[in-house]
Amino acid sequence: MRRLVSDRINSMKGLSTQAPEGCFVSFVNIEQTGMNSEAFQQHLLDKAKVLVVPGLSRWFGPGAEGYVRLSFATSEQVLTEALNRIEESL
């Protein structure tokens, strides 16, 4: 699942991530989209019906802006659908 997420995210325009080594979340860099973390989170919710956690300093510390947290603790089928929706919304 880690490789699926990182490969798909890295193939999407404006997004990048590294495959995490020991957890089930990916911290996705969204800086190239031109949106801040909260705006991107709302965009995905409205357009893709996918919920991510915005990278806010109050939750993740300094430097978290420009990222969103994407959990992949689900089935491959659900994850693939979510990634398809994210890609279509960009």
PDB file of C-alpha atoms in Angstrom:
ATOM      1  CA  MET A   1       0.000   0.000   0.000  1.00  0.00           C
ATOM      2  CA  ARG A   2       2.871   2.380   0.791  1.00  0.00           C
ATOM      3  CA  ARG A   3       4.320   1.964  -2.692  1.00  0.00           C
ATOM      4  CA  LEU A   4       0.874   2.281  -4.321  1.00  0.00           C
ATOM      5  CA  VAL A   5       0.291   5.618  -2.582  1.00  0.00           C
ATOM      6  CA  SER A   6       3.736   7.043  -3.266  1.00  0.00           C
ATOM      7  CA  ASP A   7       3.756   5.935  -6.916  1.00  0.00           C
ATOM      8  CA  ARG A   8       0.281   7.312  -7.615  1.00  0.00           C
ATOM      9  CA  ILE A   9       0.789  10.590  -5.715  1.00  0.00           C
ATOM     10  CA  ASN A  10       4.149  11.218  -7.396  1.00  0.00           C
ATOM     11  CA  SER A  11       2.533  10.733 -10.816  1.00  0.00           C
ATOM     12  CA  MET A  12      -0.030  13.484 -10.126  1.00  0.00           C
ATOM     13  CA  LYS A  13       0.559  17.052 -11.254  1.00  0.00           C
ATOM     14  CA  GLY A  14       1.642  19.276  -8.364  1.00  0.00           C
ATOM     15  CA  LEU A  15       1.879  16.524  -5.733  1.00  0.00           C
ATOM     16  CA  SER A  16       4.803  14.588  -4.298  1.00  0.00           C
ATOM     17  CA  THR A  17       5.522  12.286  -1.377  1.00  0.00           C
ATOM     18  CA  GLN A  18       7.946   9.701  -0.097  1.00  0.00           C
ATOM     19  CA  ALA A  19       6.836   6.208   0.853  1.00  0.00           C
ATOM     20  CA  PRO A  20       6.678   6.067   4.653  1.00  0.00           C
ATOM     21  CA  GLU A  21       8.713   3.331   6.275  1.00  0.00           C
ATOM     22  CA  GLY A  22       6.662   2.429   9.315  1.00  0.00           C
ATOM     23  CA  CYS A  23       3.211   3.955   9.383  1.00  0.00           C
ATOM     24  CA  PHE A  24      -0.017   4.063   7.403  1.00  0.00           C
ATOM     25  CA  VAL A  25      -0.079   7.761   6.531  1.00  0.00           C
ATOM     26  CA  SER A  26       1.648   9.734   3.820  1.00  0.00           C
ATOM     27  CA  PHE A  27       2.590  13.395   4.189  1.00  0.00           C
ATOM     28  CA  VAL A  28       1.893  14.769   0.705  1.00  0.00           C
ATOM     29  CA  ASN A  29       3.633  17.927  -0.525  1.00  0.00           C
ATOM     30  CA  ILE A  30       1.022  20.143  -2.197  1.00  0.00           C
ATOM     31  CA  GLU A  31       3.068  23.350  -2.589  1.00  0.00           C
ATOM     32  CA  GLN A  32       3.060  23.143  -6.406  1.00  0.00           C
ATOM     33  CA  THR A  33      -0.758  23.298  -6.481  1.00  0.00           C
ATOM     34  CA  GLY A  34      -0.702  26.950  -5.405  1.00  0.00           C
ATOM     35  CA  MET A  35      -3.116  26.201  -2.546  1.00  0.00           C
ATOM     36  CA  ASN A  36      -2.400  26.246   1.152  1.00  0.00           C
ATOM     37  CA  SER A  37      -3.075  23.144   3.227  1.00  0.00           C
ATOM     38  CA  GLU A  38      -6.555  24.143   4.366  1.00  0.00           C
ATOM     39  CA  ALA A  39      -7.655  25.236   0.885  1.00  0.00           C
ATOM     40  CA  PHE A  40      -6.373  21.982  -0.628  1.00  0.00           C
ATOM     41  CA  GLN A  41      -8.115  19.947   2.068  1.00  0.00           C
ATOM     42  CA  GLN A  42     -11.386  21.730   1.277  1.00  0.00           C
ATOM     43  CA  HIS A  43     -10.822  21.308  -2.478  1.00  0.00           C
ATOM     44  CA  LEU A  44     -10.441  17.532  -2.102  1.00  0.00           C
ATOM     45  CA  LEU A  45     -13.483  17.324   0.133  1.00  0.00           C
ATOM     46  CA  ASP A  46     -15.644  19.347  -2.274  1.00  0.00           C
ATOM     47  CA  LYS A  47     -14.389  18.012  -5.612  1.00  0.00           C
ATOM     48  CA  ALA A  48     -13.159  14.482  -4.845  1.00  0.00           C
ATOM     49  CA  LYS A  49     -15.138  13.610  -1.715  1.00  0.00           C
ATOM     50  CA  VAL A  50     -11.822  12.587  -0.108  1.00  0.00           C
ATOM     51  CA  LEU A  51     -10.863  13.819   3.342  1.00  0.00           C
ATOM     52  CA  VAL A  52      -7.254  14.574   4.255  1.00  0.00           C
ATOM     53  CA  VAL A  53      -5.783  16.370   7.259  1.00  0.00           C
ATOM     54  CA  PRO A  54      -4.223  19.757   6.453  1.00  0.00           C
ATOM     55  CA  GLY A  55      -0.617  20.275   7.517  1.00  0.00           C
ATOM     56  CA  LEU A  56      -1.087  22.888  10.182  1.00  0.00           C
ATOM     57  CA  SER A  57       1.701  23.972  12.510  1.00  0.00           C
ATOM     58  CA  ARG A  58      -0.568  23.666  15.551  1.00  0.00           C
ATOM     59  CA  TRP A  59      -0.868  19.922  14.866  1.00  0.00           C
ATOM     60  CA  PHE A  60       2.385  19.001  13.121  1.00  0.00           C
ATOM     61  CA  GLY A  61       4.830  21.769  14.017  1.00  0.00           C
ATOM     62  CA  PRO A  62       6.641  24.402  11.985  1.00  0.00           C
ATOM     63  CA  GLY A  63       7.123  23.537   8.346  1.00  0.00           C
ATOM     64  CA  ALA A  64       3.911  21.527   8.024  1.00  0.00           C
ATOM     65  CA  GLU A  65       2.180  24.120   5.827  1.00  0.00           C
ATOM     66  CA  GLY A  66       2.200  23.000   2.219  1.00  0.00           C
ATOM     67  CA  TYR A  67       1.462  19.382   3.130  1.00  0.00           C
ATOM     68  CA  VAL A  68      -1.589  17.231   3.784  1.00  0.00           C
ATOM     69  CA  ARG A  69      -1.731  13.954   5.661  1.00  0.00           C
ATOM     70  CA  LEU A  70      -3.323  11.069   3.755  1.00  0.00           C
ATOM     71  CA  SER A  71      -4.175   7.846   5.576  1.00  0.00           C
ATOM     72  CA  PHE A  72      -4.055   4.597   3.647  1.00  0.00           C
ATOM     73  CA  ALA A  73      -5.376   2.363   6.427  1.00  0.00           C
ATOM     74  CA  THR A  74      -8.087   0.898   4.209  1.00  0.00           C
ATOM     75  CA  SER A  75      -8.546  -1.691   1.491  1.00  0.00           C
ATOM     76  CA  GLU A  76      -6.675  -1.414  -1.787  1.00  0.00           C
ATOM     77  CA  GLN A  77     -10.005  -0.995  -3.590  1.00  0.00           C
ATOM     78  CA  VAL A  78     -11.066   1.989  -1.465  1.00  0.00           C
ATOM     79  CA  LEU A  79      -7.591   3.513  -1.645  1.00  0.00           C
ATOM     80  CA  THR A  80      -7.433   3.190  -5.432  1.00  0.00           C
ATOM     81  CA  GLU A  81     -10.836   4.867  -5.746  1.00  0.00           C
ATOM     82  CA  ALA A  82      -9.709   7.734  -3.494  1.00  0.00           C
ATOM     83  CA  LEU A  83      -6.495   8.200  -5.479  1.00  0.00           C
ATOM     84  CA  ASN A  84      -8.472   8.194  -8.739  1.00  0.00           C
ATOM     85  CA  ARG A  85     -10.772  10.884  -7.358  1.00  0.00           C
ATOM     86  CA  ILE A  86      -7.838  12.985  -6.160  1.00  0.00           C
ATOM     87  CA  GLU A  87      -6.186  12.773  -9.570  1.00  0.00           C
ATOM     88  CA  GLU A  88      -9.410  13.699 -11.377  1.00  0.00           C
ATOM     89  CA  SER A  89      -9.867  16.755  -9.134  1.00  0.00           C
ATOM     90  CA  LEU A  90      -6.477  18.257  -9.997  1.00  0.00           C
TER      91      LEU A  90
END
